[in-house]
JSON list of C-alpha atoms and ligand atoms in Angstrom, two decimals:
[
{"chain": "W", "resi": 6, "resn": "MET", "atom": "CA", "xyz": [-16.93, -29.89, -39.28]},
{"chain": "W", "resi": 7, "resn": "ASN", "atom": "CA", "xyz": [-20.50, -28.27, -38.14]},
{"chain": "W", "resi": 8, "resn": "ILE", "atom": "CA", "xyz": [-20.97, -24.79, -37.71]},
{"chain": "W", "resi": 9, "resn": "LYS", "atom": "CA", "xyz": [-22.44, -25.33, -33.91]},
{"chain": "W", "resi": 10, "resn": "LEU", "atom": "CA", "xyz": [-19.60, -27.25, -32.91]},
{"chain": "W", "resi": 11, "resn": "THR", "atom": "CA", "xyz": [-16.97, -25.14, -34.33]},
{"chain": "W", "resi": 12, "resn": "ALA", "atom": "CA", "xyz": [-19.02, -22.05, -32.87]},
{"chain": "W", "resi": 13, "resn": "ALA", "atom": "CA", "xyz": [-18.85, -24.18, -29.37]},
{"chain": "W", "resi": 14, "resn": "ALA", "atom": "CA", "xyz": [-15.29, -25.29, -29.51]},
{"chain": "W", "resi": 15, "resn": "LEU", "atom": "CA", "xyz": [-14.74, -21.36, -30.61]},
{"chain": "W", "resi": 16, "resn": "ILE", "atom": "CA", "xyz": [-16.64, -20.18, -26.99]},
{"chain": "W", "resi": 17, "resn": "LEU", "atom": "CA", "xyz": [-15.15, -22.97, -24.48]},
{"chain": "W", "resi": 18, "resn": "VAL", "atom": "CA", "xyz": [-11.49, -21.73, -26.17]},
{"chain": "W", "resi": 19, "resn": "VAL", "atom": "CA", "xyz": [-12.52, -18.21, -24.98]},
{"chain": "W", "resi": 20, "resn": "ALA", "atom": "CA", "xyz": [-13.64, -18.81, -22.08]},
{"chain": "W", "resi": 21, "resn": "ILE", "atom": "CA", "xyz": [-10.57, -20.73, -20.77]},
{"chain": "W", "resi": 22, "resn": "GLY", "atom": "CA", "xyz": [-7.96, -18.01, -22.00]},
{"chain": "W", "resi": 23, "resn": "ILE", "atom": "CA", "xyz": [-10.38, -15.55, -19.77]},
{"chain": "W", "resi": 24, "resn": "TRP", "atom": "CA", "xyz": [-10.56, -17.52, -17.08]},
{"chain": "W", "resi": 25, "resn": "GLY", "atom": "CA", "xyz": [-7.06, -18.71, -17.40]},
{"chain": "W", "resi": 26, "resn": "CYS", "atom": "CA", "xyz": [-6.21, -14.11, -17.78]},
{"chain": "W", "resi": 27, "resn": "ALA", "atom": "CA", "xyz": [-8.30, -13.57, -14.36]},
{"chain": "W", "resi": 28, "resn": "GLN", "atom": "CA", "xyz": [-6.61, -16.04, -12.41]},
{"chain": "W", "resi": 29, "resn": "PRO", "atom": "CA", "xyz": [-4.71, -14.39, -10.14]},
{"chain": "W", "resi": 30, "resn": "ARG", "atom": "CA", "xyz": [-0.78, -15.24, -10.08]},
{"chain": "W", "resi": 31, "resn": "ASP", "atom": "CA", "xyz": [0.89, -17.69, -7.75]},
{"chain": "W", "resi": 32, "resn": "PRO", "atom": "CA", "xyz": [3.19, -16.27, -5.22]},
{"chain": "W", "resi": 33, "resn": "SER", "atom": "CA", "xyz": [5.30, -18.83, -5.27]},
{"chain": "W", "resi": 34, "resn": "GLU", "atom": "CA", "xyz": [6.44, -17.77, -8.56]},
{"chain": "W", "resi": 35, "resn": "ARG", "atom": "CA", "xyz": [8.72, -15.43, -8.18]},
{"chain": "W", "resi": 36, "resn": "TRP", "atom": "CA", "xyz": [9.66, -13.12, -11.16]},
{"chain": "W", "resi": 37, "resn": "TYR", "atom": "CA", "xyz": [13.48, -13.50, -9.85]},
{"chain": "W", "resi": 38, "resn": "THR", "atom": "CA", "xyz": [15.31, -17.19, -10.54]},
{"chain": "W", "resi": 39, "resn": "ALA", "atom": "CA", "xyz": [17.30, -18.49, -7.79]},
{"chain": "W", "resi": 40, "resn": "GLU", "atom": "CA", "xyz": [20.86, -17.73, -9.98]},
{"chain": "W", "resi": 41, "resn": "GLN", "atom": "CA", "xyz": [19.54, -14.07, -8.60]},
{"chain": "W", "resi": 42, "resn": "VAL", "atom": "CA", "xyz": [19.10, -14.73, -4.94]},
{"chain": "W", "resi": 43, "resn": "THR", "atom": "CA", "xyz": [22.31, -17.02, -4.79]},
{"chain": "W", "resi": 44, "resn": "ALA", "atom": "CA", "xyz": [24.18, -13.69, -6.86]},
{"chain": "W", "resi": 45, "resn": "GLY", "atom": "CA", "xyz": [22.09, -11.02, -4.77]},
{"chain": "W", "resi": 46, "resn": "LYS", "atom": "CA", "xyz": [23.24, -12.41, -0.82]},
{"chain": "W", "resi": 47, "resn": "PRO", "atom": "CA", "xyz": [26.78, -11.80, -0.84]},
{"chain": "W", "resi": 48, "resn": "LEU", "atom": "CA", "xyz": [25.71, -8.09, -2.52]},
{"chain": "W", "resi": 49, "resn": "PHE", "atom": "CA", "xyz": [23.25, -7.62, -0.03]},
{"chain": "W", "resi": 50, "resn": "ALA", "atom": "CA", "xyz": [26.19, -8.41, 2.86]},
{"chain": "W", "resi": 51, "resn": "SER", "atom": "CA", "xyz": [28.34, -6.40, 1.71]},
{"chain": "W", "resi": 52, "resn": "TYR", "atom": "CA", "xyz": [26.34, -2.75, 0.94]},
{"chain": "W", "resi": 53, "resn": "CYS", "atom": "CA", "xyz": [23.37, -3.10, 2.89]},
{"chain": "W", "resi": 54, "resn": "ALA", "atom": "CA", "xyz": [23.04, -5.11, 5.62]},
{"chain": "W", "resi": 55, "resn": "GLY", "atom": "CA", "xyz": [25.16, -2.52, 7.85]},
{"chain": "W", "resi": 56, "resn": "CYS", "atom": "CA", "xyz": [22.82, -0.86, 7.72]},
{"chain": "W", "resi": 57, "resn": "HIS", "atom": "CA", "xyz": [19.31, -2.56, 7.33]},
{"chain": "W", "resi": 58, "resn": "GLY", "atom": "CA", "xyz": [20.43, -5.82, 8.99]},
{"chain": "W", "resi": 59, "resn": "ASP", "atom": "CA", "xyz": [22.10, -9.18, 8.05]},
{"chain": "W", "resi": 60, "resn": "ARG", "atom": "CA", "xyz": [18.62, -10.38, 7.36]},
{"chain": "W", "resi": 61, "resn": "GLY", "atom": "CA", "xyz": [16.82, -7.41, 6.13]},
{"chain": "W", "resi": 62, "resn": "GLN", "atom": "CA", "xyz": [15.63, -6.69, 9.49]},
{"chain": "W", "resi": 63, "resn": "GLY", "atom": "CA", "xyz": [16.02, -2.54, 9.73]},
{"chain": "W", "resi": 64, "resn": "GLY", "atom": "CA", "xyz": [17.08, -0.27, 11.90]},
{"chain": "W", "resi": 65, "resn": "LYS", "atom": "CA", "xyz": [15.63, 0.43, 15.72]},
{"chain": "W", "resi": 66, "resn": "ASN", "atom": "CA", "xyz": [12.17, 2.41, 15.83]},
{"chain": "W", "resi": 67, "resn": "TRP", "atom": "CA", "xyz": [12.60, 2.38, 12.58]},
{"chain": "W", "resi": 68, "resn": "GLU", "atom": "CA", "xyz": [8.75, 3.63, 12.02]},
{"chain": "W", "resi": 69, "resn": "ARG", "atom": "CA", "xyz": [9.56, 6.83, 13.93]},
{"chain": "W", "resi": 70, "resn": "PRO", "atom": "CA", "xyz": [12.01, 9.87, 12.44]},
{"chain": "W", "resi": 71, "resn": "GLN", "atom": "CA", "xyz": [15.21, 10.43, 14.43]},
{"chain": "W", "resi": 72, "resn": "ALA", "atom": "CA", "xyz": [15.78, 13.57, 16.63]},
{"chain": "W", "resi": 73, "resn": "ASP", "atom": "CA", "xyz": [17.10, 15.11, 12.89]},
{"chain": "W", "resi": 74, "resn": "GLY", "atom": "CA", "xyz": [13.83, 13.74, 11.07]},
{"chain": "W", "resi": 75, "resn": "SER", "atom": "CA", "xyz": [15.29, 11.28, 8.88]},
{"chain": "W", "resi": 76, "resn": "TYR", "atom": "CA", "xyz": [14.52, 7.74, 9.61]},
{"chain": "W", "resi": 77, "resn": "PRO", "atom": "CA", "xyz": [16.03, 4.66, 10.47]},
{"chain": "W", "resi": 78, "resn": "PRO", "atom": "CA", "xyz": [17.09, 2.12, 7.53]},
{"chain": "W", "resi": 79, "resn": "GLN", "atom": "CA", "xyz": [13.00, 0.25, 7.35]},
{"chain": "W", "resi": 80, "resn": "PRO", "atom": "CA", "xyz": [13.48, -3.45, 7.15]},
{"chain": "W", "resi": 81, "resn": "LEU", "atom": "CA", "xyz": [14.11, -4.53, 3.65]},
{"chain": "W", "resi": 82, "resn": "ASN", "atom": "CA", "xyz": [12.52, -8.36, 4.71]},
{"chain": "W", "resi": 83, "resn": "GLY", "atom": "CA", "xyz": [8.72, -7.87, 4.12]},
{"chain": "W", "resi": 84, "resn": "SER", "atom": "CA", "xyz": [7.79, -6.63, 7.89]},
{"chain": "W", "resi": 85, "resn": "GLY", "atom": "CA", "xyz": [7.87, -2.94, 6.76]},
{"chain": "W", "resi": 86, "resn": "HIS", "atom": "CA", "xyz": [6.69, -0.96, 4.30]},
{"chain": "W", "resi": 87, "resn": "SER", "atom": "CA", "xyz": [8.93, -2.34, 0.97]},
{"chain": "W", "resi": 88, "resn": "TRP", "atom": "CA", "xyz": [6.54, -3.95, -0.26]},
{"chain": "W", "resi": 89, "resn": "HIS", "atom": "CA", "xyz": [4.72, -0.83, -1.24]},
{"chain": "W", "resi": 90, "resn": "HIS", "atom": "CA", "xyz": [7.21, -0.11, -3.87]},
{"chain": "W", "resi": 91, "resn": "SER", "atom": "CA", "xyz": [7.22, -1.37, -6.97]},
{"chain": "W", "resi": 92, "resn": "LEU", "atom": "CA", "xyz": [10.02, -2.96, -8.84]},
{"chain": "W", "resi": 93, "resn": "VAL", "atom": "CA", "xyz": [11.33, -0.36, -10.66]},
{"chain": "W", "resi": 94, "resn": "SER", "atom": "CA", "xyz": [11.01, 2.15, -7.35]},
{"chain": "W", "resi": 95, "resn": "LEU", "atom": "CA", "xyz": [13.02, -0.04, -5.51]},
{"chain": "W", "resi": 96, "resn": "GLU", "atom": "CA", "xyz": [15.49, -0.23, -8.01]},
{"chain": "W", "resi": 97, "resn": "LYS", "atom": "CA", "xyz": [15.77, 3.65, -8.26]},
{"chain": "W", "resi": 98, "resn": "THR", "atom": "CA", "xyz": [16.13, 3.95, -4.45]},
{"chain": "W", "resi": 99, "resn": "ILE", "atom": "CA", "xyz": [18.98, 1.49, -4.49]},
{"chain": "W", "resi": 100, "resn": "ALA", "atom": "CA", "xyz": [20.22, 3.49, -7.83]},
{"chain": "W", "resi": 101, "resn": "ARG", "atom": "CA", "xyz": [20.12, 6.87, -5.91]},
{"chain": "W", "resi": 102, "resn": "GLY", "atom": "CA", "xyz": [19.51, 6.68, -2.51]},
{"chain": "W", "resi": 103, "resn": "GLY", "atom": "CA", "xyz": [16.89, 7.48, -0.10]},
{"chain": "W", "resi": 104, "resn": "THR", "atom": "CA", "xyz": [14.19, 10.01, -0.74]},
{"chain": "W", "resi": 105, "resn": "HIS", "atom": "CA", "xyz": [13.00, 11.53, 2.24]},
{"chain": "W", "resi": 106, "resn": "PRO", "atom": "CA", "xyz": [14.56, 14.84, 3.33]},
{"chain": "W", "resi": 107, "resn": "GLY", "atom": "CA", "xyz": [17.52, 13.90, 5.40]},
{"chain": "W", "resi": 108, "resn": "ALA", "atom": "CA", "xyz": [17.87, 10.53, 4.23]},
{"chain": "W", "resi": 109, "resn": "THR", "atom": "CA", "xyz": [21.48, 9.12, 4.63]},
{"chain": "W", "resi": 110, "resn": "MET", "atom": "CA", "xyz": [21.26, 6.14, 2.76]},
{"chain": "W", "resi": 111, "resn": "PRO", "atom": "CA", "xyz": [23.86, 6.62, -0.29]},
{"chain": "W", "resi": 112, "resn": "GLY", "atom": "CA", "xyz": [23.05, 6.21, -4.04]},
{"chain": "W", "resi": 113, "resn": "PHE", "atom": "CA", "xyz": [25.02, 2.16, -5.51]},
{"chain": "W", "resi": 114, "resn": "ALA", "atom": "CA", "xyz": [24.13, 3.41, -9.17]},
{"chain": "W", "resi": 115, "resn": "ASP", "atom": "CA", "xyz": [28.34, 3.64, -9.10]},
{"chain": "W", "resi": 116, "resn": "VAL", "atom": "CA", "xyz": [28.77, 0.85, -6.63]},
{"chain": "W", "resi": 117, "resn": "VAL", "atom": "CA", "xyz": [26.59, -1.80, -8.67]},
{"chain": "W", "resi": 118, "resn": "ASP", "atom": "CA", "xyz": [25.47, -2.07, -12.10]},
{"chain": "W", "resi": 119, "resn": "LYS", "atom": "CA", "xyz": [21.51, -2.54, -12.85]},
{"chain": "W", "resi": 120, "resn": "GLN", "atom": "CA", "xyz": [21.42, -6.51, -12.96]},
{"chain": "W", "resi": 121, "resn": "GLN", "atom": "CA", "xyz": [23.41, -6.37, -9.48]},
{"chain": "W", "resi": 122, "resn": "ARG", "atom": "CA", "xyz": [20.52, -4.36, -8.29]},
{"chain": "W", "resi": 123, "resn": "LEU", "atom": "CA", "xyz": [17.85, -6.63, -9.17]},
{"chain": "W", "resi": 124, "resn": "ALA", "atom": "CA", "xyz": [19.74, -9.78, -7.98]},
{"chain": "W", "resi": 125, "resn": "ILE", "atom": "CA", "xyz": [20.10, -7.73, -4.40]},
{"chain": "W", "resi": 126, "resn": "ILE", "atom": "CA", "xyz": [16.60, -7.45, -4.80]},
{"chain": "W", "resi": 127, "resn": "ALA", "atom": "CA", "xyz": [15.91, -10.53, -5.48]},
{"chain": "W", "resi": 128, "resn": "ALA", "atom": "CA", "xyz": [17.65, -11.92, -2.58]},
{"chain": "W", "resi": 129, "resn": "PHE", "atom": "CA", "xyz": [15.84, -9.66, 0.29]},
{"chain": "W", "resi": 130, "resn": "GLN", "atom": "CA", "xyz": [12.64, -10.08, -1.52]},
{"chain": "W", "resi": 131, "resn": "ASP", "atom": "CA", "xyz": [13.24, -14.50, -1.36]},
{"chain": "W", "resi": 132, "resn": "LEU", "atom": "CA", "xyz": [12.30, -13.22, 2.69]},
{"chain": "W", "resi": 133, "resn": "TRP", "atom": "CA", "xyz": [9.19, -12.37, 2.18]},
{"chain": "W", "resi": 134, "resn": "GLY", "atom": "CA", "xyz": [6.78, -14.36, 3.04]},
{"chain": "W", "resi": 135, "resn": "ASP", "atom": "CA", "xyz": [3.96, -15.52, -0.08]},
{"chain": "W", "resi": 136, "resn": "LYS", "atom": "CA", "xyz": [1.73, -13.33, 1.47]},
{"chain": "W", "resi": 137, "resn": "ILE", "atom": "CA", "xyz": [3.00, -10.01, 1.41]},
{"chain": "W", "resi": 138, "resn": "TYR", "atom": "CA", "xyz": [4.57, -11.04, -1.81]},
{"chain": "W", "resi": 139, "resn": "ALA", "atom": "CA", "xyz": [1.02, -11.23, -3.07]},
{"chain": "W", "resi": 140, "resn": "GLY", "atom": "CA", "xyz": [0.27, -8.52, -1.63]},
{"chain": "W", "resi": 141, "resn": "TRP", "atom": "CA", "xyz": [3.12, -6.84, -3.17]},
{"chain": "W", "resi": 142, "resn": "LEU", "atom": "CA", "xyz": [2.00, -7.92, -7.33]},
{"chain": "W", "resi": 143, "resn": "ARG", "atom": "CA", "xyz": [-1.63, -6.82, -5.85]},
{"chain": "W", "resi": 144, "resn": "ARG", "atom": "CA", "xyz": [-0.28, -3.81, -5.50]},
{"chain": "W", "resi": 145, "resn": "GLY", "atom": "CA", "xyz": [1.43, -3.17, -8.94]},
{"chain": "W", "resi": 146, "resn": "GLY", "atom": "CA", "xyz": [4.22, -4.23, -8.07]},
{"chain": "W", "resi": 147, "resn": "LEU", "atom": "CA", "xyz": [5.96, -5.69, -11.58]},
{"chain": "S", "resi": 28, "resn": "HEC", "atom": "C1", "xyz": [24.46, 4.17, 5.16]},
{"chain": "S", "resi": 28, "resn": "HEC", "atom": "C2", "xyz": [23.33, 3.07, 5.24]},
{"chain": "S", "resi": 28, "resn": "HEC", "atom": "C3", "xyz": [22.44, 2.52, 4.35]},
{"chain": "S", "resi": 28, "resn": "HEC", "atom": "C4", "xyz": [22.75, 1.96, 3.83]},
{"chain": "S", "resi": 28, "resn": "HEC", "atom": "C5", "xyz": [24.19, 1.03, 3.52]},
{"chain": "S", "resi": 28, "resn": "HEC", "atom": "C6", "xyz": [21.75, 1.25, 2.53]},
{"chain": "S", "resi": 28, "resn": "HEC", "atom": "N1", "xyz": [20.76, 2.25, 2.90]},
{"chain": "S", "resi": 28, "resn": "HEC", "atom": "FE1", "xyz": [18.91, 1.59, 2.55]},
{"chain": "S", "resi": 28, "resn": "HEC", "atom": "N2", "xyz": [17.91, 2.89, 3.51]},
{"chain": "S", "resi": 28, "resn": "HEC", "atom": "C7", "xyz": [18.76, 3.01, 4.64]},
{"chain": "S", "resi": 28, "resn": "HEC", "atom": "C8", "xyz": [18.36, 4.27, 5.30]},
{"chain": "S", "resi": 28, "resn": "HEC", "atom": "C9", "xyz": [18.21, 5.75, 6.01]},
{"chain": "S", "resi": 28, "resn": "HEC", "atom": "C10", "xyz": [16.68, 4.08, 4.64]},
{"chain": "S", "resi": 28, "resn": "HEC", "atom": "C11", "xyz": [15.65, 5.54, 4.82]},
{"chain": "S", "resi": 28, "resn": "HEC", "atom": "C12", "xyz": [15.44, 6.59, 3.82]},
{"chain": "S", "resi": 28, "resn": "HEC", "atom": "C13", "xyz": [14.44, 7.64, 3.61]},
{"chain": "S", "resi": 28, "resn": "HEC", "atom": "O1", "xyz": [13.91, 7.35, 4.51]},
{"chain": "S", "resi": 28, "resn": "HEC", "atom": "O2", "xyz": [14.36, 8.17, 2.78]},
{"chain": "S", "resi": 28, "resn": "HEC", "atom": "C14", "xyz": [16.71, 3.36, 3.66]},
{"chain": "S", "resi": 28, "resn": "HEC", "atom": "C15", "xyz": [15.78, 2.88, 2.78]},
{"chain": "S", "resi": 28, "resn": "HEC", "atom": "C16", "xyz": [16.35, 2.10, 1.87]},
{"chain": "S", "resi": 28, "resn": "HEC", "atom": "C17", "xyz": [14.67, 1.77, 0.62]},
{"chain": "S", "resi": 28, "resn": "HEC", "atom": "C18", "xyz": [13.47, 1.97, 0.85]},
{"chain": "S", "resi": 28, "resn": "HEC", "atom": "C19", "xyz": [12.34, 1.38, 1.98]},
{"chain": "S", "resi": 28, "resn": "HEC", "atom": "C20", "xyz": [10.89, 1.83, 2.52]},
{"chain": "S", "resi": 28, "resn": "HEC", "atom": "O3", "xyz": [10.48, 0.87, 3.02]},
{"chain": "S", "resi": 28, "resn": "HEC", "atom": "O4", "xyz": [10.90, 2.64, 1.77]},
{"chain": "S", "resi": 28, "resn": "HEC", "atom": "C21", "xyz": [15.56, 0.75, 0.12]},
{"chain": "S", "resi": 28, "resn": "HEC", "atom": "C22", "xyz": [14.66, -0.45, -0.60]},
{"chain": "S", "resi": 28, "resn": "HEC", "atom": "C23", "xyz": [16.98, 0.20, 0.53]},
{"chain": "S", "resi": 28, "resn": "HEC", "atom": "N3", "xyz": [16.71, 1.58, 1.46]},
{"chain": "S", "resi": 28, "resn": "HEC", "atom": "C24", "xyz": [17.25, -0.51, -0.01]},
{"chain": "S", "resi": 28, "resn": "HEC", "atom": "C25", "xyz": [18.93, -0.80, 0.45]},
{"chain": "S", "resi": 28, "resn": "HEC", "atom": "C26", "xyz": [19.32, -1.62, -0.36]},
{"chain": "S", "resi": 28, "resn": "HEC", "atom": "C27", "xyz": [19.11, -2.63, -1.17]},
{"chain": "S", "resi": 28, "resn": "HEC", "atom": "C28", "xyz": [21.13, -1.38, 0.26]},
{"chain": "S", "resi": 28, "resn": "HEC", "atom": "C29", "xyz": [22.20, -2.20, -0.39]},
{"chain": "S", "resi": 28, "resn": "HEC", "atom": "C30", "xyz": [22.28, -1.65, -2.12]},
{"chain": "S", "resi": 28, "resn": "HEC", "atom": "C31", "xyz": [21.00, -0.33, 1.37]},
{"chain": "S", "resi": 28, "resn": "HEC", "atom": "N4", "xyz": [19.73, -0.02, 0.82]},
{"chain": "S", "resi": 28, "resn": "HEC", "atom": "C32", "xyz": [21.98, 0.13, 1.83]},
{"chain": "S", "resi": 28, "resn": "HEC", "atom": "C33", "xyz": [19.84, 3.19, 4.67]},
{"chain": "S", "resi": 28, "resn": "HEC", "atom": "C34", "xyz": [20.83, 2.63, 4.44]}
]
């Protein structure tokens, strides 16, 4: 093969590679599988819905601290700020419980294992629209 052609082919391959990396991730392609969502839904219903709502809608006036200074359960359906937290941090919160002073959320480390905690996250992230999910990715969710 002639050298110029080989060089041109090489440049093309590198250019396609760079272009590919620069493409934003498609938010309709989620980190989790449909199986994880299916596994997470009943766990969410058993352990989380009582406080965060059956559709993850959160408690009333969740943005305002209560009389004792603690916060009501935030929405997990994408309307709150759960999308400001990375996957690692969401998983930690579920394992260890609430982070604000006086937080009433218990830790679930002894109740659900890591795989189940990730399935629960998949179940509530599946309620997030693509725009919220894309924002989460941009903030370094993964
Ligand atoms: C007893 C009520 C209660 C239960 C049960 C509960 N939570 Fe919470 N959760 C809260 C409260 C209250 C907060 C706010 C805590 C704080 O201020 O630090 C919270 C905060 C969170 C946050 C942080 C949200 C944010 O926007 O910062 C996540 C994530 C979360 N909960 C997930 C879960 C999941 C998943 C479950 C089920 C495994 C669960 N919670 C069960 C009450 C609860």
